[in-house]
Short mmCIF file of C-alpha atoms in Angstrom, two decimals:
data_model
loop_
_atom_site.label_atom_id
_atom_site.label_comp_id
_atom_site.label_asym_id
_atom_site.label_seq_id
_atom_site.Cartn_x
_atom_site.Cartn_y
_atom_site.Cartn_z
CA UNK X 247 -17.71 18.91 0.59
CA UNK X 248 -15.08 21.73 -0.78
CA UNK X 249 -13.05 20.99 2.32
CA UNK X 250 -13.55 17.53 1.94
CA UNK X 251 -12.35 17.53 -1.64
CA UNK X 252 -9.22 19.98 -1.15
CA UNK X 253 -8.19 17.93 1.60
CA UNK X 254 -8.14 14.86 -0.49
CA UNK X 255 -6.15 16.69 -3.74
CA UNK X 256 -3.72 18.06 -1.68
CA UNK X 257 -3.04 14.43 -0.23
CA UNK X 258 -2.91 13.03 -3.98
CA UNK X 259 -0.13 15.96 -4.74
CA UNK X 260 2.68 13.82 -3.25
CA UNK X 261 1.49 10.18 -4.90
CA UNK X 262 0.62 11.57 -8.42
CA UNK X 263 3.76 13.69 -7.99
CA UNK X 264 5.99 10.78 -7.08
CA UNK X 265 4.05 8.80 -10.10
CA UNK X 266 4.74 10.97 -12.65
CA UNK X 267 8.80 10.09 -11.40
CA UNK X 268 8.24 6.87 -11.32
CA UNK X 269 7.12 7.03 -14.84
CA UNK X 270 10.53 7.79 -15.94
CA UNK X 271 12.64 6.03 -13.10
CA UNK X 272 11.09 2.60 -14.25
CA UNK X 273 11.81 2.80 -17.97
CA UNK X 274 15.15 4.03 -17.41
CA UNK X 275 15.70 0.85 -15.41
CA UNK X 276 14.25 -0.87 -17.77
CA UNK X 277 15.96 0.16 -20.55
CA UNK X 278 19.34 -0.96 -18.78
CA UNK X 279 18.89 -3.48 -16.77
CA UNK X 280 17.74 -7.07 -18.16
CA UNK X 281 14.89 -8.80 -16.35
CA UNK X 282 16.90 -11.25 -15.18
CA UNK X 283 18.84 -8.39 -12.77
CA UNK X 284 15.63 -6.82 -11.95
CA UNK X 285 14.13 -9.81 -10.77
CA UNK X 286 17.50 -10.42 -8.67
CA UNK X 287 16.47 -6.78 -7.16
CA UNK X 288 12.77 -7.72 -6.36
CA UNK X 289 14.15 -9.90 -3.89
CA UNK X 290 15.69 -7.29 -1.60
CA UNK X 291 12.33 -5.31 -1.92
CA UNK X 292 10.38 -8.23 -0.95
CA UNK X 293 12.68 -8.56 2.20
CA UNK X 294 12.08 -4.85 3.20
CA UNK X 295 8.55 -5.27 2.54
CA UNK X 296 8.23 -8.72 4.71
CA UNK X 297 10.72 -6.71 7.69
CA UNK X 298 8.42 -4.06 7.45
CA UNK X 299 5.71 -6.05 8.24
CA UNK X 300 6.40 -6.46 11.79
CA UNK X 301 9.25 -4.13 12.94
CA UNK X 302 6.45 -1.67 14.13
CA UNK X 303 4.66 -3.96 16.01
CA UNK X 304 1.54 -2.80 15.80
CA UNK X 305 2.57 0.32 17.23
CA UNK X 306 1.94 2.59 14.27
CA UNK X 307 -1.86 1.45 14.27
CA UNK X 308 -2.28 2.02 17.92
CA UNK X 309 -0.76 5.09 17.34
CA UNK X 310 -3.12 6.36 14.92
CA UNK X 311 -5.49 4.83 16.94
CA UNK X 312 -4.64 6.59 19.80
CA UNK X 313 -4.17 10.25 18.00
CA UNK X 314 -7.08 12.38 18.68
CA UNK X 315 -7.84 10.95 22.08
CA UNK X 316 -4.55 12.36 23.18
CA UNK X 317 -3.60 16.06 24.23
CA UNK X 318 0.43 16.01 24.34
CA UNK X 319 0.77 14.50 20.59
CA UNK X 320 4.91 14.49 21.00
CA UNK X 321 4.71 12.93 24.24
CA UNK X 322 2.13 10.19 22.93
CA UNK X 323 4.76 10.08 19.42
CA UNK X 324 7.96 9.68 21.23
CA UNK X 325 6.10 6.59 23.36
CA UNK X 326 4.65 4.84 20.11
CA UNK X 327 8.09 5.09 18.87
CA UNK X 328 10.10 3.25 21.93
CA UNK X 329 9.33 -0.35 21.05
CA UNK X 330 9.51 0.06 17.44
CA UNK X 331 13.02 2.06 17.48
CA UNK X 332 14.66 -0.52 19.51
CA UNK X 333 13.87 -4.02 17.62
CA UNK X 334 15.07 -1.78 14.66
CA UNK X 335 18.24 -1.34 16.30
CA UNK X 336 18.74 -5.03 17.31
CA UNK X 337 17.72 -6.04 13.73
CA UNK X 338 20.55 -3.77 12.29
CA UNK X 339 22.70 -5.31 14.84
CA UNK X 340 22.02 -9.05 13.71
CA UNK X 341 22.39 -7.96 10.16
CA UNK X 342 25.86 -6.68 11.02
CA UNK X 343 26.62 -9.92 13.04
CA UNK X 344 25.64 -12.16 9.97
CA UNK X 345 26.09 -10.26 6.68
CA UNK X 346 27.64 -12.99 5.12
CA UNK X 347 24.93 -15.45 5.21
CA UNK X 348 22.09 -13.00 4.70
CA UNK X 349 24.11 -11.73 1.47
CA UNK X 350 24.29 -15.27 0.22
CA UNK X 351 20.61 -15.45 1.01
CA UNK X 352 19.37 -12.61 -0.82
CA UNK X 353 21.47 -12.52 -3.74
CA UNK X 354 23.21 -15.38 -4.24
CA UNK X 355 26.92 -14.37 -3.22
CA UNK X 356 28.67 -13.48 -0.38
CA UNK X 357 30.50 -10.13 -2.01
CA UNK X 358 27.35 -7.53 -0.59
CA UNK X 359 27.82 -7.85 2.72
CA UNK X 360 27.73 -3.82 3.04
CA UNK X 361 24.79 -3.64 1.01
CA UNK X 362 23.58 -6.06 3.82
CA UNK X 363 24.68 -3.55 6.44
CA UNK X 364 22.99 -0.45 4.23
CA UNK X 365 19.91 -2.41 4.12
CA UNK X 366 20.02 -2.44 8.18
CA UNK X 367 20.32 1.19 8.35
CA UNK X 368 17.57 1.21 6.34
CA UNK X 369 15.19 -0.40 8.44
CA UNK X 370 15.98 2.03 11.26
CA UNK X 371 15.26 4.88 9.08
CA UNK X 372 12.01 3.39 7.58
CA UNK X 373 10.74 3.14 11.64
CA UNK X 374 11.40 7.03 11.58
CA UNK X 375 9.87 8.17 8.68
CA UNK X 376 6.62 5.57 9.30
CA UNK X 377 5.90 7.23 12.75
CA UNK X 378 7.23 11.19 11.21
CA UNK X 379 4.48 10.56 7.98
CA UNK X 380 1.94 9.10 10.47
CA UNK X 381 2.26 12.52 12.31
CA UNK X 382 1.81 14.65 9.61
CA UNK X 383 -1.09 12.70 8.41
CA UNK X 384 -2.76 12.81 11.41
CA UNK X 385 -2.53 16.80 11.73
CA UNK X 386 -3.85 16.40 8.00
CA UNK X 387 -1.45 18.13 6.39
CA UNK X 388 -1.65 17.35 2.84
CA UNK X 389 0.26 19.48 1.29
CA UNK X 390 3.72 18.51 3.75
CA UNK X 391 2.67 14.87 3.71
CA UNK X 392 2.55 15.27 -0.67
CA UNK X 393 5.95 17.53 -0.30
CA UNK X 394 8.32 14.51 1.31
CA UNK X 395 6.83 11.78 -1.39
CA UNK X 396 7.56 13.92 -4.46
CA UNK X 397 10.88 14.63 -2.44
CA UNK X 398 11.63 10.74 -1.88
CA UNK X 399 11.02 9.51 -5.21
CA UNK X 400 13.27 12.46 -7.34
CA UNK X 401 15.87 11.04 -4.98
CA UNK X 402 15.39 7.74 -6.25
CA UNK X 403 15.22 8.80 -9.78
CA UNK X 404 18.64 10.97 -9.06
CA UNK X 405 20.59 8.33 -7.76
CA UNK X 406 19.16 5.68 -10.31
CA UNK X 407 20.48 8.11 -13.80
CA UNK X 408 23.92 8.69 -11.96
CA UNK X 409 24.34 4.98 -11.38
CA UNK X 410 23.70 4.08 -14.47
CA UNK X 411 25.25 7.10 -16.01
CA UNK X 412 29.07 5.90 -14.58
CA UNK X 413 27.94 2.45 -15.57
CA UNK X 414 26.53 0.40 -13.18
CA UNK X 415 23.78 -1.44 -15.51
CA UNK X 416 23.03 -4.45 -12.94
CA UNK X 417 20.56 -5.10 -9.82
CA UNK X 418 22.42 -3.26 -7.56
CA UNK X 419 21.46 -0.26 -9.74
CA UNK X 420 17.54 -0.59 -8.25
CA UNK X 421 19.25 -1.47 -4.39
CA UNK X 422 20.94 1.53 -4.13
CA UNK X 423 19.22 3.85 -5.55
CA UNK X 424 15.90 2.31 -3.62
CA UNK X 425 18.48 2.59 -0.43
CA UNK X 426 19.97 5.99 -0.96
CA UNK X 427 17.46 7.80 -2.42
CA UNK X 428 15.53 6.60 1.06
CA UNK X 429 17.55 7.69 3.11
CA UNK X 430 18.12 11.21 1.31
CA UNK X 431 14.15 11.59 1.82
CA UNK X 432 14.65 10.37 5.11
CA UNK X 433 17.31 13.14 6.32
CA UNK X 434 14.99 15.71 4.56
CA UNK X 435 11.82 14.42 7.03
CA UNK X 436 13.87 14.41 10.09
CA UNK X 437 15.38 18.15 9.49
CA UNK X 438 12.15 19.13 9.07
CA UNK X 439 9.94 17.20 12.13
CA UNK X 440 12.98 17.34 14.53
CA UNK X 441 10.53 18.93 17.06
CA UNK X 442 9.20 15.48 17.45
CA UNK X 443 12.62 14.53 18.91
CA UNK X 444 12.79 17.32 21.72
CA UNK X 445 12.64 15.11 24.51
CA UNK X 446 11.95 17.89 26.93
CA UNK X 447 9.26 17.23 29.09
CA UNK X 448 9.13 13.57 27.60
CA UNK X 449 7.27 11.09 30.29
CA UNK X 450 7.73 7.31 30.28
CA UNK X 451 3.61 6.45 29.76
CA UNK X 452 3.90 2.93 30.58
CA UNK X 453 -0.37 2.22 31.21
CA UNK X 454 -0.52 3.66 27.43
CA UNK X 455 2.26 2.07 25.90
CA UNK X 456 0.76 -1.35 27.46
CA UNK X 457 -2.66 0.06 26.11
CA UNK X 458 -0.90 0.42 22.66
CA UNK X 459 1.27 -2.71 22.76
CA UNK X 460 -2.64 -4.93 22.97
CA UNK X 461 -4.05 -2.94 20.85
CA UNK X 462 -1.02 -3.55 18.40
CA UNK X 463 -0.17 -7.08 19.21
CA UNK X 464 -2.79 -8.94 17.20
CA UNK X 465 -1.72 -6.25 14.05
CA UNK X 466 1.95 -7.60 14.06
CA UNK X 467 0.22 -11.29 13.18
CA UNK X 468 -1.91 -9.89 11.00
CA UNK X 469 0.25 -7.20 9.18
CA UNK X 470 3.21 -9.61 9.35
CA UNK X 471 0.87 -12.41 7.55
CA UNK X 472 -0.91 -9.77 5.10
CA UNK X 473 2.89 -8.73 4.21
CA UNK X 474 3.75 -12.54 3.15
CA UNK X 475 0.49 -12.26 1.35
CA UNK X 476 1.63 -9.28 -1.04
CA UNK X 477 4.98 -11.14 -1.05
CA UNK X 478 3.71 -14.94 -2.13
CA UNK X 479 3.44 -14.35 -5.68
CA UNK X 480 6.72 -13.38 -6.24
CA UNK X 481 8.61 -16.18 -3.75
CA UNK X 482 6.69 -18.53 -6.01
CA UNK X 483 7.49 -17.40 -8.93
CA UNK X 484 11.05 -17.40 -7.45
CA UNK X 485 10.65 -20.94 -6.41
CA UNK X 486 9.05 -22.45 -9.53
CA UNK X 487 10.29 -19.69 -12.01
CA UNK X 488 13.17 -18.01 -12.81
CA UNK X 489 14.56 -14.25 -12.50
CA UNK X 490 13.30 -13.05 -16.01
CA UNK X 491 9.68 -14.00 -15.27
CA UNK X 492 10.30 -12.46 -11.67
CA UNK X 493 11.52 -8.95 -13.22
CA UNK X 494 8.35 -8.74 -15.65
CA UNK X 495 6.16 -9.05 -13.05
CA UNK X 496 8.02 -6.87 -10.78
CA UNK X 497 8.06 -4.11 -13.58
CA UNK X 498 4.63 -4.93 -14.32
CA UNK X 499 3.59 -4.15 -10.87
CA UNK X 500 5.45 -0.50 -10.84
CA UNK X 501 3.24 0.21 -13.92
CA UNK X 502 0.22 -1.06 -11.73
CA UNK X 503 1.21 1.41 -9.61
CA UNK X 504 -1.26 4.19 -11.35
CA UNK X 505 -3.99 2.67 -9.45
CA UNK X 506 -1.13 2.73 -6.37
CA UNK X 507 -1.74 6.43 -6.87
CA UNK X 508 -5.51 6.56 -5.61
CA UNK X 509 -4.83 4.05 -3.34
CA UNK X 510 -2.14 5.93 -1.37
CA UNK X 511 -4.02 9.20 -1.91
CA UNK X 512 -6.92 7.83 -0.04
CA UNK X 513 -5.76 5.57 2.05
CA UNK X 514 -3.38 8.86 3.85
CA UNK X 515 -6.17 11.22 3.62
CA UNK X 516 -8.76 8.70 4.35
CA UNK X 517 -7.82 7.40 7.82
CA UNK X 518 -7.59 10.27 9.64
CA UNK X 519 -10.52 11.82 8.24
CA UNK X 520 -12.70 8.48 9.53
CA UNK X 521 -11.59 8.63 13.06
CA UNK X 522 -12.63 12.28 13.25
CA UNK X 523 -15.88 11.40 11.52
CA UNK X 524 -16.29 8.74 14.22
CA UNK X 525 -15.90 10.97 17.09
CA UNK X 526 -17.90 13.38 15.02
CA UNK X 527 -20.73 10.66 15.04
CA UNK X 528 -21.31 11.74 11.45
CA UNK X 529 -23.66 8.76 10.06
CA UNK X 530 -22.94 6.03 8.14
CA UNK X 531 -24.36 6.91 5.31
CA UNK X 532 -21.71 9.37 4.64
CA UNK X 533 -19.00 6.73 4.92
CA UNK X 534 -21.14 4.33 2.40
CA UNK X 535 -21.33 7.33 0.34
CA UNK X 536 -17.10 7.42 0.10
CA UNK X 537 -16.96 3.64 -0.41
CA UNK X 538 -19.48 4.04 -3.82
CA UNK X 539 -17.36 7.24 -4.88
CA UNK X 540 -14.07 5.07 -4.71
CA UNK X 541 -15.47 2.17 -6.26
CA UNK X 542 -16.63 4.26 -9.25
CA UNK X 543 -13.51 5.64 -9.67
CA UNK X 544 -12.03 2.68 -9.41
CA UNK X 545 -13.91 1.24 -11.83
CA UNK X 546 -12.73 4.13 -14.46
CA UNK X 547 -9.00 3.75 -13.68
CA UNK X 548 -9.35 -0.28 -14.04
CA UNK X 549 -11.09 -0.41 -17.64
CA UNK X 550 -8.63 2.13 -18.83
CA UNK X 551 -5.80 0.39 -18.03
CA UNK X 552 -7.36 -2.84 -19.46
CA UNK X 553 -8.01 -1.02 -23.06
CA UNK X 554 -4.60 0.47 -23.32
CA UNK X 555 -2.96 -2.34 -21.73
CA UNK X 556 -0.46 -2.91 -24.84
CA UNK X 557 0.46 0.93 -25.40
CA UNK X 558 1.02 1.76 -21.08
CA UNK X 559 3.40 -1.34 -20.71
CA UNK X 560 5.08 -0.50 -24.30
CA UNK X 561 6.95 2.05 -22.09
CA UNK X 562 9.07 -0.84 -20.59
CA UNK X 563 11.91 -2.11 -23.06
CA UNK X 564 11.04 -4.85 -25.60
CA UNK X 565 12.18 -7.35 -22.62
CA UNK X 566 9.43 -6.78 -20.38
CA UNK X 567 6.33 -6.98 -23.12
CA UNK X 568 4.69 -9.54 -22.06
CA UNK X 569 3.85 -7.20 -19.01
CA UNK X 570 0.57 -6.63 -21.10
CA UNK X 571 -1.39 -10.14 -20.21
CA UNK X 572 -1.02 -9.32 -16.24
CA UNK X 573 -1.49 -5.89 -15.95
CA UNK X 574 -5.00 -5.84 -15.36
CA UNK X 575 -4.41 -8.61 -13.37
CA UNK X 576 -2.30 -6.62 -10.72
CA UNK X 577 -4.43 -3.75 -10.48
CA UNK X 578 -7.57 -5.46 -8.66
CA UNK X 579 -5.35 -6.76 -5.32
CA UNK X 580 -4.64 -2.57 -5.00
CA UNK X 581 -8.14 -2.05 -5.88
CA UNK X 582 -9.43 -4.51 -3.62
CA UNK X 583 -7.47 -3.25 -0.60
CA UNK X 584 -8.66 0.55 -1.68
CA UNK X 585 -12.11 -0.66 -1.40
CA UNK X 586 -11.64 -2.60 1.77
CA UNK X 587 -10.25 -0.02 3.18
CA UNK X 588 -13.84 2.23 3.40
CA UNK X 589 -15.35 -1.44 4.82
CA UNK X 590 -13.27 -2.16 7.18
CA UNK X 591 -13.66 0.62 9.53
CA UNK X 592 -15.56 -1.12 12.57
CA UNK X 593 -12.18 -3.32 13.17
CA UNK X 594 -10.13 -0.24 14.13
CA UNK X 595 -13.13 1.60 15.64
CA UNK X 596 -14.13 -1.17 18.06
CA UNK X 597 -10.58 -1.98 18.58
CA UNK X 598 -10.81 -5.50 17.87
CA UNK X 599 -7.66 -5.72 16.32
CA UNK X 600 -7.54 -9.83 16.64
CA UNK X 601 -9.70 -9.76 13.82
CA UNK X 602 -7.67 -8.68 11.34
CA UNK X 603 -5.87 -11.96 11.91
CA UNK X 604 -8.59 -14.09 10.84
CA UNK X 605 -8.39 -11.96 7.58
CA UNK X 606 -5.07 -12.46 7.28
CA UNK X 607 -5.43 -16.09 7.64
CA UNK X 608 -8.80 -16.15 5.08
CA UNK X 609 -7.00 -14.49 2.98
CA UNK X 610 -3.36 -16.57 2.60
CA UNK X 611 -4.66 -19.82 2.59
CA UNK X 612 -6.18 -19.55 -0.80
CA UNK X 613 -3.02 -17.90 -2.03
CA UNK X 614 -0.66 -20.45 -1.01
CA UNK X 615 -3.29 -23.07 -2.79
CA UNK X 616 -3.93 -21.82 -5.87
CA UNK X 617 -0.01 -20.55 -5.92
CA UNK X 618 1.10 -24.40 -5.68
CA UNK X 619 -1.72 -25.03 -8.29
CA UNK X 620 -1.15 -22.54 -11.01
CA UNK X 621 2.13 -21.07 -10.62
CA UNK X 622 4.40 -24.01 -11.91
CA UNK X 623 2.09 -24.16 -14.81
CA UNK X 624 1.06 -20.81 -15.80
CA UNK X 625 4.21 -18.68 -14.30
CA UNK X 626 3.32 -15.14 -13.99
CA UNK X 627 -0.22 -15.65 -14.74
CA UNK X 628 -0.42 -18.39 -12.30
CA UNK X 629 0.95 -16.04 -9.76
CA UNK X 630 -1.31 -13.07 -10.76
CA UNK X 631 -4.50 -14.53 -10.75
CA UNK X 632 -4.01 -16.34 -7.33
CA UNK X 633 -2.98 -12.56 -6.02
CA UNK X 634 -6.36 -11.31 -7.11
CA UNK X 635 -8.31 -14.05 -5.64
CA UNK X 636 -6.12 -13.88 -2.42
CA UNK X 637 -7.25 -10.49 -2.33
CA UNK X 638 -11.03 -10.89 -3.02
CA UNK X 639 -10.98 -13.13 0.39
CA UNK X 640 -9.44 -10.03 1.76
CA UNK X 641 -11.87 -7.66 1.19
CA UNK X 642 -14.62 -10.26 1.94
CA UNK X 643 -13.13 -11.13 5.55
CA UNK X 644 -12.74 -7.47 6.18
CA UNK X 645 -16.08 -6.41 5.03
CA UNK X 646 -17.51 -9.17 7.40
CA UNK X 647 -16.07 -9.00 9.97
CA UNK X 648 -16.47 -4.81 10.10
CA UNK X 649 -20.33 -5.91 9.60
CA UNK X 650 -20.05 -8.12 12.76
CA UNK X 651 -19.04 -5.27 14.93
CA UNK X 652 -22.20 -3.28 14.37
CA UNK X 653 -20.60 -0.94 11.14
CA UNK X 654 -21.72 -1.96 7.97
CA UNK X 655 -23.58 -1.10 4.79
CA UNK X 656 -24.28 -2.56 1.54
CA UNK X 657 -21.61 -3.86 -0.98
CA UNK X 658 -24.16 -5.56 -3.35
CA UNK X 659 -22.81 -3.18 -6.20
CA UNK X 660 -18.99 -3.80 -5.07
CA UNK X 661 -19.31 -7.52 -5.67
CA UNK X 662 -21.12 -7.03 -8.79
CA UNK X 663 -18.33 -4.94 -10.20
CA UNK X 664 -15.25 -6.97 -8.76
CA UNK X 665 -16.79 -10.19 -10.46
CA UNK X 666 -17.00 -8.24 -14.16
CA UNK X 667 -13.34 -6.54 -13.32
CA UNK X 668 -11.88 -9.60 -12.67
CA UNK X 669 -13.60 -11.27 -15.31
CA UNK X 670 -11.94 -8.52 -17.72
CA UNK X 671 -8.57 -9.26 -16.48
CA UNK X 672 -9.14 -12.77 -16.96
CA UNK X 673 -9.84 -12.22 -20.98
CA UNK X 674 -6.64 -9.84 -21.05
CA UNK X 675 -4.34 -12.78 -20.45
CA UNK X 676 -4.98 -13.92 -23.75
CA UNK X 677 -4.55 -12.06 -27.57
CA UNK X 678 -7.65 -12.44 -29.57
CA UNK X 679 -10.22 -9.93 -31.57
CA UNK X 680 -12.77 -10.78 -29.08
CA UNK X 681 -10.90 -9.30 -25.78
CA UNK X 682 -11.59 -5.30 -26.23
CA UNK X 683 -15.21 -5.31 -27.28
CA UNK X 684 -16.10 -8.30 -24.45
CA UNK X 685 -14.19 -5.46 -22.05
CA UNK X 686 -16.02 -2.58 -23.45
CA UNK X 687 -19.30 -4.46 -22.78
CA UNK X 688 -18.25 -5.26 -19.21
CA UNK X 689 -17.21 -1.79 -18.85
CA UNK X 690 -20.82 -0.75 -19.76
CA UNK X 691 -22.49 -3.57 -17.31
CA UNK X 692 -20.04 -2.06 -14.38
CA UNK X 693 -21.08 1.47 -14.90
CA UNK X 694 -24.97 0.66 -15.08
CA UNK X 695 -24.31 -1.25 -11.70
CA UNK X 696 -23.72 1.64 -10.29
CA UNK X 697 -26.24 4.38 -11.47
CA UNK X 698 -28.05 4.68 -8.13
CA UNK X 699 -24.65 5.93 -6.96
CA UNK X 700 -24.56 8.46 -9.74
CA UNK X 701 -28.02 9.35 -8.72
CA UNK X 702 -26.91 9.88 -5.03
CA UNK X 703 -24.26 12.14 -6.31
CA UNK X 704 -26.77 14.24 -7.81
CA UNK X 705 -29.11 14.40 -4.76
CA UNK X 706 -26.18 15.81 -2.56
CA UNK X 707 -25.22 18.22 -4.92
CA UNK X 708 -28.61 19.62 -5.11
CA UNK X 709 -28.72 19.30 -1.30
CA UNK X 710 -25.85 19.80 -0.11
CA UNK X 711 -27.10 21.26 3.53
CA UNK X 712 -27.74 17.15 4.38
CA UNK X 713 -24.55 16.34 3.57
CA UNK X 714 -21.63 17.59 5.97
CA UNK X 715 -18.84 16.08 4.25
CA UNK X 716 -16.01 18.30 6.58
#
C-alpha cells in the first residue's frame, strides 16, 4: 500500500502543480479580458479538443494496450506513432491550404489566418507529446510525468502576463498563450525523450500495427463521439446563446478544474497500474476497493466546492459571478468519468473496444435532447445540467457493459451518492436560505452511504498482509 500510495502522489505532483498555476493564469485572464472575448477563445479550444478526438486514431489506446506485452518498447512506440504522425501532417497541410475559411469559421474574420496555421502546428505537436506522456506513464514515472505538466502550464501562465503586459487584452490573449506555451512544453518533452526518436534498429511491424489499428478503430468512433459530447454544451450555448454566457461557463469550467486535479492524477497513475494488476491476476476486490476510495474522495472534494461555491468563483472578476449557480454543476461530468474510469476496466481488458461506441452513443443522445430542451431557455444552466446527465448515461453504459464482459462489482453506493450530488448541484442553481443546510444534510446522507467502505479501510489497515496493493 506505501508503494501504492507514493506512486499515486508523485503522479498528482504535476496536476496539483499545474493547478495551483492555473489558479493565477485564469484570474489574470479574467481580470482583462471580458467574457465576451473569452467565450470567442473557447471556440478554438473546443476545436483542438474535437481534432483531438480522432487524430490518434485509436492508436494511443492500443498502444497502452499493447505496453507490457511488448519487449522492444521504442520499436512498439515509433509503430503506434506512424498512423497518427501522418494524418497530423495532412491536417496541418489542409489548414494551410484553407486558412481563410477556417479563420472565418472559428472566429468570425478572415485576419488570423496564421493563427490558423499555428493552430496546425499544434496538432502535430499534441500527437508527440500524447504518445511521449503515454511512455512515461507507462514506465510509471511519476515524478517526470508531474515535471512536464508543472512545466507546460508556467509556460502558459508566462506567455499569458507578457501578452497582456504589452497590451494585448483580447481572445487572442488565451490562443496564444494556450498555443505557445504548448509548444514551449512540447520542445522541453522532446529534448528530453529524444531516445524515442533513434530510429536505429526501427522495424516496420505491420501484423501489430494491423493488430493496433482494430483494436483502435472502434476508439476513434467512440473517442471522436465522447469528444463532441464534452464539446455539446458549449456549441449550444454558442448556437442559442451568446459569447458572454459562453466565457462564464468556460471560466467556470477552469475553476471546476480542482476536481480536474484528482481526475488527471488518477486517471495517469491509474491505467497503468490496472493492466499490471491484470496480468498480476490480483483480484477484484482490490480494484472495487480503489473505485470506493475514489468515490469517497470524490464525494469530499464535491460538497466542498458546493459550500464555498460563492467565495472559489469570487476569484474571477465581477463579470464572471454568476459562475457560482453552475459550478457544482460542472464538477459531477469530471467526477462521473473519474468514477467510470475504475468500472470500466473489462472494455480495455477484453479488448472489446466496439463497446465503447455504444457508450458513446448512450451517452450523446440524451445530451443533444435535453440540450435542444433546456438550453434556449435556461442558457448556461440548461447546458450544465444536460452535461451532467449526459454523463450519468456515461458511467452507466460503461459500468454495464464492463459487467457484461465478466469484470464487475457493486456500485449500489455510487448511484446512491451521484443521485444526492447531483441533487445538491441542482439546489445550487438557485439563491435561497434553504440551499447550504439542505447540502449539509445531503453531505451527511452521502457519507453514511458509504461507512462500510470506511469500515473496509479499517480492516486492511489492520491486515494489511491480505491486501497487496503494489
Amino acid at each position: 500500500m506505501k508503494n501504492f500510495f507514493k506512486r499515486f502522489i508523485g503522479f498528482s505532483i504535476g496536476p496539483i502543480g499545474g493547478a495551483a498555476i492555473s489558479f493565477f493564469t485564469t484570474p489574470l485572464l479574467t481580470s482583462f479580458v471580458s467574457p465576451i472575448e473569452y467565450g470567442r477563445a473557447s471556440m478554438f479550444t473546443t476545436l483542438q479538443a474535437l481534432v483531438a478526438s480522432f487524430i490518434f486514431l485509436g492508436m494511443d489506446q492500443s498502444y497502452t494496450r499493447e505496453y507490457q506485452d511488448e519487449d522492444d518498447k521504442r520499436n512498439l512506440f515509433q509503430n503506434a506513432l506512424l498512423v497518427p504522425l501522418g494524418v497530423s501532417l495532412i491536417i496541418l497541410l489542409v489548414l494551410t491550404l484553407f486558412s481563410k475559411q477556417i479563420s472565418q469559421l472559428m472566429f468570425e474574420s478572415t485576419e488570423y489566418r496564421s493563427t490558423v496555421f499555428m493552430f496546425g502546428i499544434l496538432i502535430v505537436f499534441t500527437v508527440l507529446e500524447r504518445f511521449m506522456l503515454l511512455s512515461v506513464r507507462m514506465q510509471e514515472k511519476a515524478i517526470e510525468y508531474s515535471t512536464f505538466n508543472i512545466v507546460l502550464k508556467l509556460a502558459i501562465f508566462v506567455v499569458a502576463a507578457l501578452m497582456i503586459a504589452v497590451g494585448k487584452r483580447d481572445f487572442l490573449t488565451v490562443v496564444y498563450s494556450t498555443i505557445i506555451g504548448q509548444l514551449v512544453g512540447d520542445a522541453f518533452l522532446l529534448f528530453r525523450y529524444r531516445d524515442l526518436f533513434n530510429i536505429s534498429g526501427f522495424r516496420l511491424e505491420k501484423k501489430l500495427i494491423i493488430q493496433m489499428v482494430k483494436f483502435g478503430l472502434p476508439l476513434i468512433i467512440a473517442t471522436s463521439l465522447a469528444s463532441l459530447l464534452n464539446s455539446l454544451d458549449r456549441l449550444f450555448l454558442r448556437a442559442y446563446s451568446d459569447f458572454g454566457q459562453l466565457g462564464i461557463y468556460t471560466a467556470t469550467m477552469k475553476i471546476a478544474a480542482v476536481i480536474a486535479i484528482v481526475k488527471t492524477s488518477f486517471t495517469s497513475f491509474w491505467v497503468p497500474t490496472a493492466y499490471r494488476w491484470y496480468d498480476e491476476q490480483k483480484p477484484i476486490q482490490h480494484f472495487k476497493v480503489i473505485s470506493d476510495a475514489i468515490l469517497l474522495l470524490m464525494t469530499f472534494l464535491f460538497f466542498f466546492l458546493a459550500f464555498f461555491k460563492t467565495p472559489i468563483t469570487a476569484i474571477l472578476s465581477s463579470d464572471y459571478m454568476d459562475s457560482r449557480y453552475i459550478l457544482a454543476l460542472l464538477c459531477l461530468p469530471q467526477i462521473l468519468y473519474t468514477l467510470s474510469e475504475t468500472t470500466t476496466l473489462g472494455i480495455v481488458f477484453s479488448r472489446k473496444s466496439y463497446l465503447n461506441i455504444w457508450v458513446s452513443v448512450i451517452s450523446i443522445v440524451p445530451s443533444i435532447v435535453l440540450n435542444f430542451m433546456l438550453t434556449p431557455v435556461f442558457g448556461n444552466i440548461g447546458a450544465a445540467v444536460s452535461n451532467c446527465v449526459a454523463y450519468f448515461f456515461f458511467f452507466t453504459a460503461r459500468t454495464y457493459f464492463s459487467n457484461r464482459t465478466g469484470f464487475s462489482f457493486s456500485v449500489k453506493k455510487h448511484y446512491i451518492v451521484i443521485v444526492l450530488m447531483l441533487i445538491c448541484a441542482l439546489i445550487n442553481t438557485v439563491d435561497g436560505a434553504f440551499v447550504l443546510p439542505v447540502s449539509i444534510g445531503l453531505f451527511i446522507l452521502s457519507l453514511i452511504a458509504q461507512i462500510p467502505t470506511v469500515k473496509q479501510f479499517i480492516t486492511i489497515y489492520q491486515e494489511p498482509a491480505e491486501w497487496d496493493f503494489n
